[in-house]
CSV table of N, CA, C and O in Angstrom, one decimal:
chain,number,residue,atom,x,y,z
M,1,MET,N,94.1,95.2,99.4
M,1,MET,CA,94.9,95.2,100.8
M,1,MET,C,94.5,93.9,101.4
M,1,MET,O,95.4,93.7,102.2
M,2,ALA,N,93.5,93.4,101.2
M,2,ALA,CA,93.2,92.2,101.8
M,2,ALA,C,94.2,91.1,101.4
M,2,ALA,O,94.5,90.1,102.5
M,3,ALA,N,95.1,90.9,100.7
M,3,ALA,CA,96.1,90.2,100.0
M,3,ALA,C,97.4,90.5,101.2
M,3,ALA,O,98.3,89.6,101.0
M,4,LEU,N,97.4,91.9,101.5
M,4,LEU,CA,98.8,92.0,102.4
M,4,LEU,C,99.0,91.3,103.9
M,4,LEU,O,98.0,90.9,104.4
M,5,ASP,N,100.1,90.9,104.0
M,5,ASP,CA,100.4,90.5,105.4
M,5,ASP,C,100.9,91.4,106.2
M,5,ASP,O,100.4,91.2,107.6
M,6,VAL,N,101.4,92.6,106.0
M,6,VAL,CA,102.1,93.5,106.4
M,6,VAL,C,101.9,94.6,105.7
M,6,VAL,O,102.0,94.7,104.6
M,7,ALA,N,101.6,95.9,106.4
M,7,ALA,CA,101.8,97.1,105.9
M,7,ALA,C,102.8,98.1,106.3
M,7,ALA,O,103.2,98.0,107.4
M,8,LEU,N,103.4,98.6,105.2
M,8,LEU,CA,104.5,99.6,105.8
M,8,LEU,C,104.3,101.1,105.6
M,8,LEU,O,103.8,101.5,104.5
M,9,TYR,N,104.4,101.9,106.9
M,9,TYR,CA,104.5,103.4,106.6
M,9,TYR,C,105.7,103.9,107.1
M,9,TYR,O,105.7,104.3,108.1
M,10,ALA,N,106.5,104.3,106.1
M,10,ALA,CA,107.8,104.4,106.5
M,10,ALA,C,108.1,106.0,106.0
M,10,ALA,O,109.2,106.2,105.5
M,11,ALA,N,107.2,107.2,106.7
M,11,ALA,CA,107.6,108.3,106.4
M,11,ALA,C,108.8,108.8,107.2
M,11,ALA,O,109.1,108.3,108.1
M,12,LEU,N,109.5,109.8,106.5
M,12,LEU,CA,110.7,110.3,107.3
M,12,LEU,C,110.5,111.5,108.0
M,12,LEU,O,111.0,112.0,108.8
M,13,GLU,N,109.5,112.2,107.7
M,13,GLU,CA,108.9,113.3,108.4
M,13,GLU,C,107.3,113.3,108.5
M,13,GLU,O,106.8,112.8,107.7
M,14,SER,N,107.2,114.3,109.1
M,14,SER,CA,105.5,114.7,109.2
M,14,SER,C,104.7,115.2,108.1
M,14,SER,O,105.0,115.9,107.3
M,15,ASP,N,103.9,114.1,107.6
M,15,ASP,CA,103.0,114.4,106.7
M,15,ASP,C,101.7,114.4,107.1
M,15,ASP,O,100.8,114.1,106.2
M,16,GLY,N,101.2,114.8,108.5
M,16,GLY,CA,99.9,114.4,109.1
M,16,GLY,C,100.1,113.0,109.3
M,16,GLY,O,100.8,112.5,109.8
M,17,MET,N,98.9,112.4,108.8
M,17,MET,CA,98.7,111.0,109.1
M,17,MET,C,98.0,110.8,107.5
M,17,MET,O,97.0,110.8,107.4
M,18,SER,N,99.0,110.0,106.8
M,18,SER,CA,98.4,109.7,105.4
M,18,SER,C,97.3,109.0,105.4
M,18,SER,O,97.0,107.9,106.1
M,19,ARG,N,96.3,109.0,104.3
M,19,ARG,CA,95.1,108.4,103.9
M,19,ARG,C,95.3,106.8,104.1
M,19,ARG,O,94.6,105.9,104.7
M,20,VAL,N,96.4,106.5,103.1
M,20,VAL,CA,96.6,105.1,103.1
M,20,VAL,C,96.9,104.3,104.3
M,20,VAL,O,96.5,103.0,104.5
M,21,LEU,N,97.5,104.9,105.3
M,21,LEU,CA,97.7,104.6,107.0
M,21,LEU,C,96.2,104.1,107.3
M,21,LEU,O,96.0,102.9,107.9
M,22,TRP,N,95.3,105.2,106.9
M,22,TRP,CA,93.8,104.6,107.6
M,22,TRP,C,93.3,103.8,106.9
M,22,TRP,O,92.5,102.9,107.5
M,23,GLU,N,93.7,103.3,105.8
M,23,GLU,CA,93.0,102.4,105.1
M,23,GLU,C,93.5,100.9,105.2
M,23,GLU,O,92.9,99.9,105.5
M,24,TYR,N,94.8,101.0,105.6
M,24,TYR,CA,95.7,99.7,106.1
M,24,TYR,C,95.0,99.5,107.5
M,24,TYR,O,94.5,98.2,107.3
M,25,LEU,N,94.8,100.3,108.1
M,25,LEU,CA,94.1,99.9,109.7
M,25,LEU,C,92.6,99.4,109.5
M,25,LEU,O,92.3,98.4,110.0
M,26,ALA,N,92.0,100.4,108.6
M,26,ALA,CA,90.5,100.0,108.6
M,26,ALA,C,90.4,98.4,108.0
M,26,ALA,O,89.4,97.7,108.3
M,27,SER,N,91.3,97.8,107.1
M,27,SER,CA,91.4,96.5,106.6
M,27,SER,C,91.8,95.8,107.4
M,27,SER,O,91.8,94.4,106.9
M,28,ALA,N,92.2,95.9,108.6
M,28,ALA,CA,92.7,95.2,109.6
M,28,ALA,C,94.1,94.5,109.1
M,28,ALA,O,94.3,93.0,109.4
M,29,VAL,N,95.0,95.0,108.4
M,29,VAL,CA,96.1,94.8,107.8
M,29,VAL,C,97.1,95.2,109.1
M,29,VAL,O,97.1,96.4,109.5
M,30,PRO,N,97.8,94.5,109.5
M,30,PRO,CA,99.0,95.0,110.7
M,30,PRO,C,99.9,96.1,110.0
M,30,PRO,O,100.4,95.7,108.8
M,31,VAL,N,100.2,96.9,110.8
M,31,VAL,CA,100.9,98.1,110.2
M,31,VAL,C,102.2,98.0,111.0
M,31,VAL,O,102.4,97.7,112.3
M,32,VAL,N,103.3,98.6,110.3
M,32,VAL,CA,104.8,99.2,111.0
M,32,VAL,C,104.8,100.3,110.3
M,32,VAL,O,104.9,100.7,109.2
M,33,ALA,N,104.9,101.4,111.5
M,33,ALA,CA,105.0,102.8,111.1
M,33,ALA,C,106.2,103.4,111.7
M,33,ALA,O,106.3,102.9,113.1
M,34,THR,N,106.6,104.4,111.2
M,34,THR,CA,107.5,105.4,111.7
M,34,THR,C,106.7,106.3,112.7
M,34,THR,O,105.7,106.8,112.3
M,35,ARG,N,107.5,106.7,113.7
M,35,ARG,CA,107.1,107.7,114.7
M,35,ARG,C,107.4,108.8,114.3
M,35,ARG,O,108.2,109.9,114.8
M,36,VAL,N,106.4,109.5,113.5
M,36,VAL,CA,106.4,110.8,112.9
M,36,VAL,C,104.9,111.5,113.1
M,36,VAL,O,104.0,110.8,113.0
M,37,GLY,N,105.1,113.0,113.3
M,37,GLY,CA,103.8,113.5,113.3
M,37,GLY,C,103.0,113.0,114.3
M,37,GLY,O,103.6,112.6,115.3
M,38,VAL,N,101.9,112.9,114.0
M,38,VAL,CA,100.7,112.2,114.8
M,38,VAL,C,100.6,111.0,115.1
M,38,VAL,O,99.9,110.3,116.1
M,39,VAL,N,101.5,109.9,114.4
M,39,VAL,CA,101.4,108.8,114.4
M,39,VAL,C,101.2,108.3,115.9
M,39,VAL,O,100.6,107.3,116.3
M,40,PRO,N,102.5,108.4,116.6
M,40,PRO,CA,102.5,108.2,118.1
M,40,PRO,C,101.3,108.4,118.6
M,40,PRO,O,101.4,108.0,119.9
M,41,GLU,N,100.6,109.7,118.6
M,41,GLU,CA,99.6,110.2,119.2
M,41,GLU,C,98.4,109.2,118.9
M,41,GLU,O,97.5,109.3,119.8
M,42,VAL,N,98.1,108.8,117.7
M,42,VAL,CA,97.1,108.2,117.3
M,42,VAL,C,97.0,106.6,117.7
M,42,VAL,O,96.4,106.0,117.9
M,43,LEU,N,98.3,106.0,117.2
M,43,LEU,CA,98.8,104.6,117.3
M,43,LEU,C,99.8,104.2,118.5
M,43,LEU,O,100.6,105.1,119.0
M,44,GLU,N,99.3,103.1,119.1
M,44,GLU,CA,99.8,102.8,120.3
M,44,GLU,C,101.0,101.5,119.8
M,44,GLU,O,100.6,100.6,119.5
M,45,ASP,N,102.4,101.7,120.1
M,45,ASP,CA,103.2,100.4,119.8
M,45,ASP,C,102.9,99.2,120.4
M,45,ASP,O,102.5,99.2,121.7
M,46,ASP,N,102.9,98.3,119.6
M,46,ASP,CA,102.6,97.0,120.0
M,46,ASP,C,101.1,96.5,120.5
M,46,ASP,O,100.9,95.8,120.8
M,47,VAL,N,100.4,97.6,120.3
M,47,VAL,CA,98.9,97.4,120.5
M,47,VAL,C,98.1,97.7,119.1
M,47,VAL,O,97.2,96.8,118.9
M,48,THR,N,98.4,98.6,118.5
M,48,THR,CA,97.6,99.0,117.3
M,48,THR,C,98.5,98.7,115.9
M,48,THR,O,97.9,99.1,115.1
M,49,ALA,N,99.9,99.1,116.4
M,49,ALA,CA,101.0,98.7,115.1
M,49,ALA,C,102.2,98.6,116.0
M,49,ALA,O,102.3,98.7,117.2
M,50,LEU,N,103.1,98.4,115.0
M,50,LEU,CA,104.5,98.3,115.5
M,50,LEU,C,105.0,99.7,115.2
M,50,LEU,O,105.0,99.9,114.0
M,51,LEU,N,105.7,100.5,115.9
M,51,LEU,CA,106.2,101.7,115.8
M,51,LEU,C,107.6,101.7,115.8
M,51,LEU,O,108.3,101.2,116.9
M,52,VAL,N,108.3,102.3,114.9
M,52,VAL,CA,109.6,102.3,115.0
M,52,VAL,C,110.4,103.9,114.6
M,52,VAL,O,109.5,104.5,114.1
M,53,PRO,N,111.5,104.1,115.0
M,53,PRO,CA,112.3,105.4,114.6
M,53,PRO,C,112.1,105.7,113.0
M,53,PRO,O,112.3,104.9,112.5
M,54,ALA,N,112.0,106.9,113.0
M,54,ALA,CA,112.0,107.3,111.2
M,54,ALA,C,113.7,107.2,110.8
M,54,ALA,O,114.5,107.5,111.8
M,55,GLY,N,113.7,106.8,109.6
M,55,GLY,CA,115.3,106.8,109.5
M,55,GLY,C,115.9,105.9,109.9
M,55,GLY,O,117.3,106.1,109.2
M,56,GLU,N,115.5,104.8,110.4
M,56,GLU,CA,116.4,103.8,110.9
M,56,GLU,C,116.1,102.5,110.3
M,56,GLU,O,115.2,101.8,110.8
M,57,ALA,N,116.9,102.1,109.4
M,57,ALA,CA,116.6,100.9,108.7
M,57,ALA,C,116.4,99.3,109.5
M,57,ALA,O,115.6,98.5,109.3
M,58,GLY,N,117.3,99.4,110.3
M,58,GLY,CA,117.6,98.2,111.4
M,58,GLY,C,116.1,97.9,112.2
M,58,GLY,O,115.8,96.8,112.3
M,59,PRO,N,115.5,99.0,113.1
M,59,PRO,CA,114.3,98.9,113.7
M,59,PRO,C,113.2,98.4,112.6
M,59,PRO,O,112.4,97.6,112.8
M,60,LEU,N,113.2,99.0,111.5
M,60,LEU,CA,112.3,98.8,110.4
M,60,LEU,C,112.3,97.2,110.1
M,60,LEU,O,111.2,96.6,110.0
M,61,ALA,N,113.5,96.9,109.9
M,61,ALA,CA,113.3,95.3,109.3
M,61,ALA,C,113.3,94.5,110.4
M,61,ALA,O,112.5,93.4,110.3
M,62,THR,N,113.5,94.7,111.7
M,62,THR,CA,113.3,94.1,112.6
M,62,THR,C,111.9,93.7,113.0
M,62,THR,O,111.1,92.6,113.3
M,63,ALA,N,111.1,95.1,112.8
M,63,ALA,CA,109.6,95.0,113.0
M,63,ALA,C,108.9,94.3,111.8
M,63,ALA,O,108.1,93.4,112.4
M,64,ILE,N,109.4,94.3,110.6
M,64,ILE,CA,108.9,93.8,109.5
M,64,ILE,C,108.8,91.9,109.9
M,64,ILE,O,108.0,91.4,109.5
M,65,GLU,N,110.1,91.8,110.1
M,65,GLU,CA,110.6,90.4,110.5
M,65,GLU,C,109.7,89.5,111.3
M,65,GLU,O,109.1,88.9,111.3
M,66,ARG,N,109.7,90.8,112.4
M,66,ARG,CA,108.8,90.0,113.7
M,66,ARG,C,107.2,89.8,113.2
M,66,ARG,O,106.6,88.8,113.7
M,67,LEU,N,106.5,90.9,112.3
M,67,LEU,CA,105.2,90.6,112.1
M,67,LEU,C,105.2,89.2,111.2
M,67,LEU,O,104.4,88.6,111.3
M,68,LEU,N,106.2,89.0,110.3
M,68,LEU,CA,106.2,88.1,109.2
M,68,LEU,C,106.2,86.7,109.8
M,68,LEU,O,105.7,85.7,109.3
M,69,ARG,N,106.8,86.6,111.1
M,69,ARG,CA,107.1,85.3,111.8
M,69,ARG,C,105.9,85.3,112.6
M,69,ARG,O,105.9,83.8,113.4
M,70,ASP,N,105.2,86.0,112.8
M,70,ASP,CA,104.3,85.8,114.2
M,70,ASP,C,102.9,86.0,113.8
M,70,ASP,O,102.2,87.3,113.9
M,71,ALA,N,102.2,85.2,113.5
M,71,ALA,CA,100.6,85.3,112.9
M,71,ALA,C,99.8,85.8,113.9
M,71,ALA,O,98.8,86.7,113.6
M,72,PRO,N,99.9,85.0,115.1
M,72,PRO,CA,98.9,85.8,116.1
M,72,PRO,C,99.2,87.3,116.6
M,72,PRO,O,98.2,87.8,116.5
M,73,LEU,N,100.5,87.6,116.1
M,73,LEU,CA,100.7,89.1,116.7
M,73,LEU,C,99.9,90.0,115.5
M,73,LEU,O,99.6,90.9,115.4
M,74,ARG,N,100.3,89.4,114.0
M,74,ARG,CA,99.6,90.1,112.9
M,74,ARG,C,98.2,90.1,112.9
M,74,ARG,O,97.4,91.2,112.7
M,75,GLN,N,97.4,89.2,113.7
M,75,GLN,CA,95.9,89.2,113.7
M,75,GLN,C,95.7,90.0,114.7
M,75,GLN,O,94.5,90.8,114.8
M,76,ARG,N,96.3,90.1,116.2
M,76,ARG,CA,96.1,91.2,116.9
M,76,ARG,C,95.9,92.4,116.8
M,76,ARG,O,95.1,93.1,116.9
M,77,LEU,N,97.3,92.9,116.0
M,77,LEU,CA,97.7,94.1,115.7
M,77,LEU,C,96.3,94.5,114.5
M,77,LEU,O,95.8,95.6,114.6
M,78,GLY,N,95.9,93.7,113.6
M,78,GLY,CA,95.3,93.9,112.8
M,78,GLY,C,93.7,94.3,113.1
M,78,GLY,O,93.1,95.1,112.7
M,79,ALA,N,93.2,93.5,114.0
M,79,ALA,CA,91.9,93.7,114.7
M,79,ALA,C,92.0,94.9,115.4
M,79,ALA,O,91.0,95.5,115.5
M,80,ALA,N,93.1,95.2,116.1
M,80,ALA,CA,93.0,96.2,117.1
M,80,ALA,C,93.2,97.5,116.1
M,80,ALA,O,92.6,98.7,116.5
M,81,GLY,N,93.8,97.7,114.9
M,81,GLY,CA,93.7,98.7,114.1
M,81,GLY,C,92.6,99.1,113.8
M,81,GLY,O,91.9,100.2,113.5
M,82,ALA,N,91.8,98.2,113.1
M,82,ALA,CA,90.4,97.9,112.6
M,82,ALA,C,89.4,98.4,113.7
M,82,ALA,O,88.6,99.3,113.3
M,83,ASP,N,89.7,97.9,114.8
M,83,ASP,CA,88.8,98.2,116.0
M,83,ASP,C,88.9,99.9,116.4
M,83,ASP,O,88.0,100.6,116.5
M,84,LEU,N,90.2,100.7,116.4
M,84,LEU,CA,90.3,102.0,116.7
M,84,LEU,C,89.8,102.6,115.7
M,84,LEU,O,89.1,103.8,115.8
M,85,VAL,N,89.9,102.4,113.9
M,85,VAL,CA,89.3,103.1,113.0
M,85,VAL,C,87.7,103.2,113.5
M,85,VAL,O,87.1,104.3,113.4
M,86,ARG,N,87.4,102.1,113.6
M,86,ARG,CA,85.8,102.0,113.6
M,86,ARG,C,85.2,102.8,114.9
M,86,ARG,O,84.3,103.6,114.9
M,87,LYS,N,85.9,102.7,115.9
M,87,LYS,CA,85.3,103.2,117.6
M,87,LYS,C,85.6,104.8,117.5
M,87,LYS,O,84.8,105.5,117.9
M,88,ARG,N,86.9,105.0,116.8
M,88,ARG,CA,87.1,106.7,117.1
M,88,ARG,C,87.4,107.4,115.7
M,88,ARG,O,87.1,108.7,116.0
M,89,PHE,N,87.1,106.6,114.5
M,89,PHE,CA,87.6,107.5,113.3
M,89,PHE,C,86.6,107.5,112.2
M,89,PHE,O,87.1,108.0,111.4
M,90,SER,N,85.5,106.3,112.4
M,90,SER,CA,85.0,106.2,111.5
M,90,SER,C,84.0,107.4,110.8
M,90,SER,O,83.9,108.1,111.7
M,91,GLY,N,83.5,107.2,109.7
M,91,GLY,CA,82.8,108.5,109.1
M,91,GLY,C,81.7,108.7,109.9
M,91,GLY,O,81.2,109.7,110.5
M,92,ALA,N,80.9,107.4,110.3
M,92,ALA,CA,79.7,108.0,111.1
M,92,ALA,C,80.4,108.5,112.7
M,92,ALA,O,79.4,109.2,113.2
M,93,ARG,N,81.3,108.2,113.1
M,93,ARG,CA,81.7,108.7,114.2
M,93,ARG,C,82.1,110.0,114.1
M,93,ARG,O,81.7,110.7,115.2
M,94,LEU,N,82.9,110.6,113.2
M,94,LEU,CA,82.9,111.8,113.0
M,94,LEU,C,81.9,112.7,112.7
M,94,LEU,O,81.8,113.9,112.9
M,95,ALA,N,81.1,111.9,112.2
M,95,ALA,CA,79.7,112.6,111.8
M,95,ALA,C,79.1,113.3,113.4
M,95,ALA,O,78.3,114.5,113.3
M,96,GLU,N,79.1,112.2,114.1
M,96,GLU,CA,78.4,112.3,115.4
M,96,GLU,C,79.1,113.5,116.1
M,96,GLU,O,78.4,114.3,116.5
M,97,ARG,N,80.5,113.6,116.0
M,97,ARG,CA,81.2,114.5,117.0
M,97,ARG,C,81.2,115.9,116.2
M,97,ARG,O,80.9,116.9,116.9
M,98,LEU,N,80.8,116.3,115.0
M,98,LEU,CA,80.5,117.2,114.2
M,98,LEU,C,79.1,117.8,114.4
M,98,LEU,O,78.9,119.0,114.8
M,99,THR,N,78.2,116.9,114.4
M,99,THR,CA,76.7,117.4,114.6
M,99,THR,C,77.0,118.0,116.1
M,99,THR,O,75.9,118.8,116.4
M,100,ALA,N,77.6,117.1,117.0
M,100,ALA,CA,77.5,117.7,118.4
M,100,ALA,C,78.2,119.1,118.5
M,100,ALA,O,77.7,119.9,119.4
M,101,LEU,N,79.3,119.3,117.9
M,101,LEU,CA,79.8,120.5,117.7
M,101,LEU,C,79.0,121.5,117.2
M,101,LEU,O,79.1,122.7,117.8
M,102,TYR,N,78.4,121.1,116.2
M,102,TYR,CA,77.4,122.2,115.5
M,102,TYR,C,76.3,122.6,116.6
M,102,TYR,O,76.1,124.0,116.7
M,103,LEU,N,75.9,121.9,117.2
M,103,LEU,CA,74.7,122.1,118.0
M,103,LEU,C,75.1,122.8,119.1
M,103,LEU,O,74.6,123.8,119.6
M,104,SER,N,76.4,122.4,119.8
M,104,SER,CA,76.9,123.2,121.1
M,104,SER,C,77.1,124.8,120.4
M,104,SER,O,76.9,125.7,121.2
M,105,LEU,N,77.6,124.8,119.3
M,105,LEU,CA,77.9,126.1,118.8
M,105,LEU,C,76.4,126.9,118.3
M,105,LEU,O,76.4,128.3,118.9
M,106,ALA,N,75.6,126.4,118.1
M,106,ALA,CA,74.0,127.0,117.7
M,106,ALA,C,73.5,127.4,119.0
M,106,ALA,O,73.1,128.7,119.1
M,107,VAL,N,73.7,126.5,120.1
M,107,VAL,CA,73.1,126.8,121.4
M,107,VAL,C,73.9,128.0,121.8
M,107,VAL,O,73.2,128.9,122.6
M,108,SER,N,75.1,127.9,121.9
M,108,SER,CA,75.7,129.0,122.7
M,108,SER,C,75.5,130.3,121.8
M,108,SER,O,75.5,131.5,122.5
M,109,SER,N,75.6,130.3,120.6
M,109,SER,CA,75.3,131.7,119.8
M,109,SER,C,73.9,132.2,119.9
M,109,SER,O,73.5,133.3,119.5
M,110,ALA,N,73.0,131.2,120.3
M,110,ALA,CA,71.5,131.8,120.6
M,110,ALA,C,71.3,132.4,121.8
M,110,ALA,O,70.2,133.0,121.8
M,111,ARG,N,72.2,132.3,122.7
M,111,ARG,CA,72.0,132.8,124.2
M,111,ARG,C,72.2,134.5,123.7
M,111,ARG,O,73.1,134.9,123.1
M,112,PRO,N,71.1,135.2,124.6
M,112,PRO,CA,71.3,136.4,124.7
M,112,PRO,C,72.9,137.0,125.2
M,112,PRO,O,73.2,136.6,126.0
M,113,ALA,N,73.2,138.4,124.5
M,113,ALA,CA,74.5,138.6,125.0
M,113,ALA,C,74.2,139.6,126.5
M,113,ALA,O,73.0,139.9,126.6
M,114,ARG,N,75.5,139.3,127.1
M,114,ARG,CA,75.2,140.2,128.6
M,114,ARG,C,75.9,141.2,128.3
M,114,ARG,O,76.5,141.8,128.0
């Protein structure tokens, strides 16, 4: 992935959020993605990726061309995507959140019933 200038996630319909998309982001590869499923809930257009409508070749091609012609934009989006994964979705972060959830469930189930 380190050799990629741009990564493309051109899903036509929701499939959750593919693992490869997370790998692109974590590898600091700038992404062009279609607005399907949870993608627009997780990624912000022109901040962490370029988002385009699904099934529309024109906007997809325009976004790819834009990234290929703009090295600072590629750098900014790549860094922002990697930062998003590290801060919100890393294994360590998810483990912290699961631990907190399990502890809260254990405490609430240990309370005497009224």
